[in-house]
Amino acid sequence: MNESMRAYSSILFASAAMLLGACTSYDHSFIKDVADIPLKTIDEPDTDWFSSPLRSHAKYVLYGAESRREMEDCLGDYYFVTWYDAEPAKPAKLVMRYTQAATGAKELSTERTYPTARQEADSHTERFFFTGDERRSKGDVLTWRMELYVDGKLVDSKQSYLWE
């Protein structure tokens, strides 16, 4: 094998290794990310590049709201949780534990359940919204903890820095 063939084959091998590395699936379920994107005012955020994600979120949330009351009903806390499901044959549950301004230290919770026999191992995004009457009566979310259960066992969790 000449020198150019060796260089070509090593480049080909390195490319294949990178491609295979990018396609690997995980062997366990876990919470990838929790994005907390609040909307506290109906005023549109600045037009500078730094504020553009917030402006996009505000436009998305306020889309279709026509009256001031409808817009104020959209104000609140929005949580987007991305998690990887490595075991679709087993039941899974995503639980959000949280406290709100008007409830003090009382821990509240909401959950999303996933039945068995999901299609395949894949990422999912779940949304938790705290808006409207719930936000008016209980206030903003102050602390939170996301827990992922697979087959009844806690497999991962993420929490806000104020959670104890």
PDB file of C-alpha atoms in Angstrom:
ATOM      1  CA  MET A   1       0.000   0.000   0.000  1.00  0.00           C
ATOM      2  CA  ASN A   2       1.551   3.311  -1.019  1.00  0.00           C
ATOM      3  CA  GLU A   3       1.708   6.445   1.142  1.00  0.00           C
ATOM      4  CA  SER A   4      -1.291   8.197  -0.493  1.00  0.00           C
ATOM      5  CA  MET A   5      -3.470   5.103  -0.011  1.00  0.00           C
ATOM      6  CA  ARG A   6      -2.512   4.944   3.681  1.00  0.00           C
ATOM      7  CA  ALA A   7      -3.376   8.631   4.138  1.00  0.00           C
ATOM      8  CA  TYR A   8      -6.677   8.155   2.295  1.00  0.00           C
ATOM      9  CA  SER A   9      -7.601   5.068   4.321  1.00  0.00           C
ATOM     10  CA  SER A  10      -6.745   6.766   7.632  1.00  0.00           C
ATOM     11  CA  ILE A  11      -8.896   9.787   6.676  1.00  0.00           C
ATOM     12  CA  LEU A  12     -11.710   7.435   5.672  1.00  0.00           C
ATOM     13  CA  PHE A  13     -11.372   5.501   8.942  1.00  0.00           C
ATOM     14  CA  ALA A  14     -11.366   8.714  11.032  1.00  0.00           C
ATOM     15  CA  SER A  15     -14.450   9.998   9.183  1.00  0.00           C
ATOM     16  CA  ALA A  16     -16.280   6.721   9.752  1.00  0.00           C
ATOM     17  CA  ALA A  17     -15.379   6.751  13.441  1.00  0.00           C
ATOM     18  CA  MET A  18     -16.695  10.313  13.829  1.00  0.00           C
ATOM     19  CA  LEU A  19     -19.884   9.412  11.997  1.00  0.00           C
ATOM     20  CA  LEU A  20     -20.462   6.345  14.140  1.00  0.00           C
ATOM     21  CA  GLY A  21     -19.726   8.349  17.282  1.00  0.00           C
ATOM     22  CA  ALA A  22     -22.373  10.883  16.278  1.00  0.00           C
ATOM     23  CA  CYS A  23     -24.959   8.146  15.737  1.00  0.00           C
ATOM     24  CA  THR A  24     -24.509   6.321  19.012  1.00  0.00           C
ATOM     25  CA  SER A  25     -27.551   5.972  21.162  1.00  0.00           C
ATOM     26  CA  TYR A  26     -27.491   6.133  24.927  1.00  0.00           C
ATOM     27  CA  ASP A  27     -27.972   3.027  27.047  1.00  0.00           C
ATOM     28  CA  HIS A  28     -29.893   4.789  29.841  1.00  0.00           C
ATOM     29  CA  SER A  29     -32.741   7.273  30.148  1.00  0.00           C
ATOM     30  CA  PHE A  30     -31.885  10.748  31.438  1.00  0.00           C
ATOM     31  CA  ILE A  31     -32.988  14.375  31.490  1.00  0.00           C
ATOM     32  CA  LYS A  32     -30.988  16.250  28.873  1.00  0.00           C
ATOM     33  CA  ASP A  33     -32.045  19.808  29.593  1.00  0.00           C
ATOM     34  CA  VAL A  34     -34.569  21.984  31.401  1.00  0.00           C
ATOM     35  CA  ALA A  35     -35.213  25.386  29.834  1.00  0.00           C
ATOM     36  CA  ASP A  36     -37.010  27.884  32.058  1.00  0.00           C
ATOM     37  CA  ILE A  37     -38.305  30.672  29.820  1.00  0.00           C
ATOM     38  CA  PRO A  38     -40.501  33.101  31.759  1.00  0.00           C
ATOM     39  CA  LEU A  39     -42.739  35.724  30.215  1.00  0.00           C
ATOM     40  CA  LYS A  40     -43.305  38.500  32.752  1.00  0.00           C
ATOM     41  CA  THR A  41     -44.563  41.379  30.584  1.00  0.00           C
ATOM     42  CA  ILE A  42     -46.619  41.785  27.427  1.00  0.00           C
ATOM     43  CA  ASP A  43     -44.163  44.433  26.207  1.00  0.00           C
ATOM     44  CA  GLU A  44     -42.046  43.127  23.348  1.00  0.00           C
ATOM     45  CA  PRO A  45     -38.364  42.603  24.270  1.00  0.00           C
ATOM     46  CA  ASP A  46     -35.637  44.693  22.635  1.00  0.00           C
ATOM     47  CA  THR A  47     -34.640  44.071  19.043  1.00  0.00           C
ATOM     48  CA  ASP A  48     -30.928  43.517  19.741  1.00  0.00           C
ATOM     49  CA  TRP A  49     -29.465  40.096  18.953  1.00  0.00           C
ATOM     50  CA  PHE A  50     -29.085  39.213  22.633  1.00  0.00           C
ATOM     51  CA  SER A  51     -32.847  39.544  23.244  1.00  0.00           C
ATOM     52  CA  SER A  52     -33.988  37.820  20.045  1.00  0.00           C
ATOM     53  CA  PRO A  53     -34.668  34.392  21.659  1.00  0.00           C
ATOM     54  CA  LEU A  54     -36.834  36.080  24.304  1.00  0.00           C
ATOM     55  CA  ARG A  55     -38.607  38.110  21.622  1.00  0.00           C
ATOM     56  CA  SER A  56     -39.294  34.924  19.631  1.00  0.00           C
ATOM     57  CA  HIS A  57     -40.670  33.206  22.725  1.00  0.00           C
ATOM     58  CA  ALA A  58     -42.894  36.204  23.534  1.00  0.00           C
ATOM     59  CA  LYS A  59     -44.263  36.305  19.980  1.00  0.00           C
ATOM     60  CA  TYR A  60     -44.912  32.554  20.073  1.00  0.00           C
ATOM     61  CA  VAL A  61     -46.704  32.677  23.438  1.00  0.00           C
ATOM     62  CA  LEU A  62     -48.721  35.804  22.688  1.00  0.00           C
ATOM     63  CA  TYR A  63     -49.732  34.701  19.177  1.00  0.00           C
ATOM     64  CA  GLY A  64     -53.500  34.865  18.800  1.00  0.00           C
ATOM     65  CA  ALA A  65     -54.094  36.833  22.006  1.00  0.00           C
ATOM     66  CA  GLU A  66     -56.047  39.923  20.990  1.00  0.00           C
ATOM     67  CA  SER A  67     -57.217  41.675  24.138  1.00  0.00           C
ATOM     68  CA  ARG A  68     -55.027  42.869  26.987  1.00  0.00           C
ATOM     69  CA  ARG A  69     -56.698  40.280  29.280  1.00  0.00           C
ATOM     70  CA  GLU A  70     -55.840  37.429  26.860  1.00  0.00           C
ATOM     71  CA  MET A  71     -52.245  38.659  26.713  1.00  0.00           C
ATOM     72  CA  GLU A  72     -52.008  38.866  30.512  1.00  0.00           C
ATOM     73  CA  ASP A  73     -53.336  35.293  30.719  1.00  0.00           C
ATOM     74  CA  CYS A  74     -50.228  34.233  28.760  1.00  0.00           C
ATOM     75  CA  LEU A  75     -47.821  35.706  31.306  1.00  0.00           C
ATOM     76  CA  GLY A  76     -46.082  33.174  33.499  1.00  0.00           C
ATOM     77  CA  ASP A  77     -43.434  30.483  33.713  1.00  0.00           C
ATOM     78  CA  TYR A  78     -42.721  28.119  30.830  1.00  0.00           C
ATOM     79  CA  TYR A  79     -40.576  25.008  31.301  1.00  0.00           C
ATOM     80  CA  PHE A  80     -39.383  22.877  28.388  1.00  0.00           C
ATOM     81  CA  VAL A  81     -37.884  19.548  29.487  1.00  0.00           C
ATOM     82  CA  THR A  82     -35.934  17.443  27.010  1.00  0.00           C
ATOM     83  CA  TRP A  83     -35.240  13.865  28.037  1.00  0.00           C
ATOM     84  CA  TYR A  84     -33.880  10.731  26.396  1.00  0.00           C
ATOM     85  CA  ASP A  85     -35.971   7.568  26.520  1.00  0.00           C
ATOM     86  CA  ALA A  86     -33.622   4.568  26.273  1.00  0.00           C
ATOM     87  CA  GLU A  87     -36.213   1.989  27.367  1.00  0.00           C
ATOM     88  CA  PRO A  88     -39.447   2.540  25.425  1.00  0.00           C
ATOM     89  CA  ALA A  89     -40.822  -0.854  26.476  1.00  0.00           C
ATOM     90  CA  LYS A  90     -40.994   0.273  30.118  1.00  0.00           C
ATOM     91  CA  PRO A  91     -43.416   2.837  31.588  1.00  0.00           C
ATOM     92  CA  ALA A  92     -41.896   6.271  32.209  1.00  0.00           C
ATOM     93  CA  LYS A  93     -42.980   9.283  34.206  1.00  0.00           C
ATOM     94  CA  LEU A  94     -41.668  12.847  34.328  1.00  0.00           C
ATOM     95  CA  VAL A  95     -42.527  14.622  37.593  1.00  0.00           C
ATOM     96  CA  MET A  96     -42.089  18.331  38.255  1.00  0.00           C
ATOM     97  CA  ARG A  97     -42.024  19.313  41.923  1.00  0.00           C
ATOM     98  CA  TYR A  98     -42.184  23.036  42.586  1.00  0.00           C
ATOM     99  CA  THR A  99     -43.032  25.857  44.965  1.00  0.00           C
ATOM    100  CA  GLN A 100     -44.839  29.066  44.071  1.00  0.00           C
ATOM    101  CA  ALA A 101     -44.701  32.542  45.590  1.00  0.00           C
ATOM    102  CA  ALA A 102     -48.112  32.417  47.310  1.00  0.00           C
ATOM    103  CA  THR A 103     -47.819  28.811  48.546  1.00  0.00           C
ATOM    104  CA  GLY A 104     -44.707  29.329  50.659  1.00  0.00           C
ATOM    105  CA  ALA A 105     -42.722  26.170  51.332  1.00  0.00           C
ATOM    106  CA  LYS A 106     -45.617  23.894  50.329  1.00  0.00           C
ATOM    107  CA  GLU A 107     -44.350  21.557  47.613  1.00  0.00           C
ATOM    108  CA  LEU A 108     -46.679  21.066  44.646  1.00  0.00           C
ATOM    109  CA  SER A 109     -46.264  18.626  41.776  1.00  0.00           C
ATOM    110  CA  THR A 110     -47.464  17.822  38.299  1.00  0.00           C
ATOM    111  CA  GLU A 111     -46.504  14.904  36.092  1.00  0.00           C
ATOM    112  CA  ARG A 112     -46.570  13.477  32.604  1.00  0.00           C
ATOM    113  CA  THR A 113     -46.811   9.726  32.138  1.00  0.00           C
ATOM    114  CA  TYR A 114     -45.747   7.688  29.143  1.00  0.00           C
ATOM    115  CA  PRO A 115     -47.307   4.306  28.523  1.00  0.00           C
ATOM    116  CA  THR A 116     -45.313   1.251  27.609  1.00  0.00           C
ATOM    117  CA  ALA A 117     -44.877   0.341  23.952  1.00  0.00           C
ATOM    118  CA  ARG A 118     -43.566   3.655  22.731  1.00  0.00           C
ATOM    119  CA  GLN A 119     -42.115   3.504  19.239  1.00  0.00           C
ATOM    120  CA  GLU A 120     -38.361   3.500  19.836  1.00  0.00           C
ATOM    121  CA  ALA A 121     -35.569   4.935  21.942  1.00  0.00           C
ATOM    122  CA  ASP A 122     -35.670   8.651  21.247  1.00  0.00           C
ATOM    123  CA  SER A 123     -35.627  12.155  22.732  1.00  0.00           C
ATOM    124  CA  HIS A 124     -38.833  13.782  23.933  1.00  0.00           C
ATOM    125  CA  THR A 125     -39.714  17.333  24.923  1.00  0.00           C
ATOM    126  CA  GLU A 126     -42.366  17.966  27.534  1.00  0.00           C
ATOM    127  CA  ARG A 127     -43.794  21.356  28.481  1.00  0.00           C
ATOM    128  CA  PHE A 128     -44.997  22.640  31.831  1.00  0.00           C
ATOM    129  CA  PHE A 129     -46.791  26.017  31.803  1.00  0.00           C
ATOM    130  CA  PHE A 130     -47.851  28.081  34.827  1.00  0.00           C
ATOM    131  CA  THR A 131     -50.091  30.854  33.493  1.00  0.00           C
ATOM    132  CA  GLY A 132     -53.528  32.420  33.804  1.00  0.00           C
ATOM    133  CA  ASP A 133     -55.612  31.886  36.937  1.00  0.00           C
ATOM    134  CA  GLU A 134     -53.060  29.510  38.475  1.00  0.00           C
ATOM    135  CA  ARG A 135     -50.330  32.148  38.251  1.00  0.00           C
ATOM    136  CA  ARG A 136     -52.651  34.877  39.531  1.00  0.00           C
ATOM    137  CA  SER A 137     -53.687  32.837  42.570  1.00  0.00           C
ATOM    138  CA  LYS A 138     -50.390  31.077  43.422  1.00  0.00           C
ATOM    139  CA  GLY A 139     -47.754  33.426  41.987  1.00  0.00           C
ATOM    140  CA  ASP A 140     -44.555  32.730  40.094  1.00  0.00           C
ATOM    141  CA  VAL A 141     -42.710  29.422  40.346  1.00  0.00           C
ATOM    142  CA  LEU A 142     -39.798  29.976  42.745  1.00  0.00           C
ATOM    143  CA  THR A 143     -38.067  26.585  42.906  1.00  0.00           C
ATOM    144  CA  TRP A 144     -38.395  23.363  40.938  1.00  0.00           C
ATOM    145  CA  ARG A 145     -37.084  19.832  40.601  1.00  0.00           C
ATOM    146  CA  MET A 146     -37.613  17.538  37.591  1.00  0.00           C
ATOM    147  CA  GLU A 147     -37.551  13.797  38.211  1.00  0.00           C
ATOM    148  CA  LEU A 148     -37.512  11.044  35.611  1.00  0.00           C
ATOM    149  CA  TYR A 149     -38.845   7.624  36.610  1.00  0.00           C
ATOM    150  CA  VAL A 150     -38.527   4.511  34.461  1.00  0.00           C
ATOM    151  CA  ASP A 151     -40.369   1.394  35.531  1.00  0.00           C
ATOM    152  CA  GLY A 152     -41.123   3.059  38.875  1.00  0.00           C
ATOM    153  CA  LYS A 153     -37.464   3.830  39.684  1.00  0.00           C
ATOM    154  CA  LEU A 154     -35.946   7.300  39.842  1.00  0.00           C
ATOM    155  CA  VAL A 155     -33.262   7.359  37.127  1.00  0.00           C
ATOM    156  CA  ASP A 156     -32.401  11.073  36.888  1.00  0.00           C
ATOM    157  CA  SER A 157     -33.258  14.495  38.248  1.00  0.00           C
ATOM    158  CA  LYS A 158     -32.384  18.140  37.712  1.00  0.00           C
ATOM    159  CA  GLN A 159     -33.280  21.042  39.955  1.00  0.00           C
ATOM    160  CA  SER A 160     -33.123  24.802  40.250  1.00  0.00           C
ATOM    161  CA  TYR A 161     -30.285  26.199  42.331  1.00  0.00           C
ATOM    162  CA  LEU A 162     -32.723  27.305  45.055  1.00  0.00           C
ATOM    163  CA  TRP A 163     -34.277  23.838  45.498  1.00  0.00           C
ATOM    164  CA  GLU A 164     -33.464  22.163  48.818  1.00  0.00           C
TER     165      GLU A 164
END
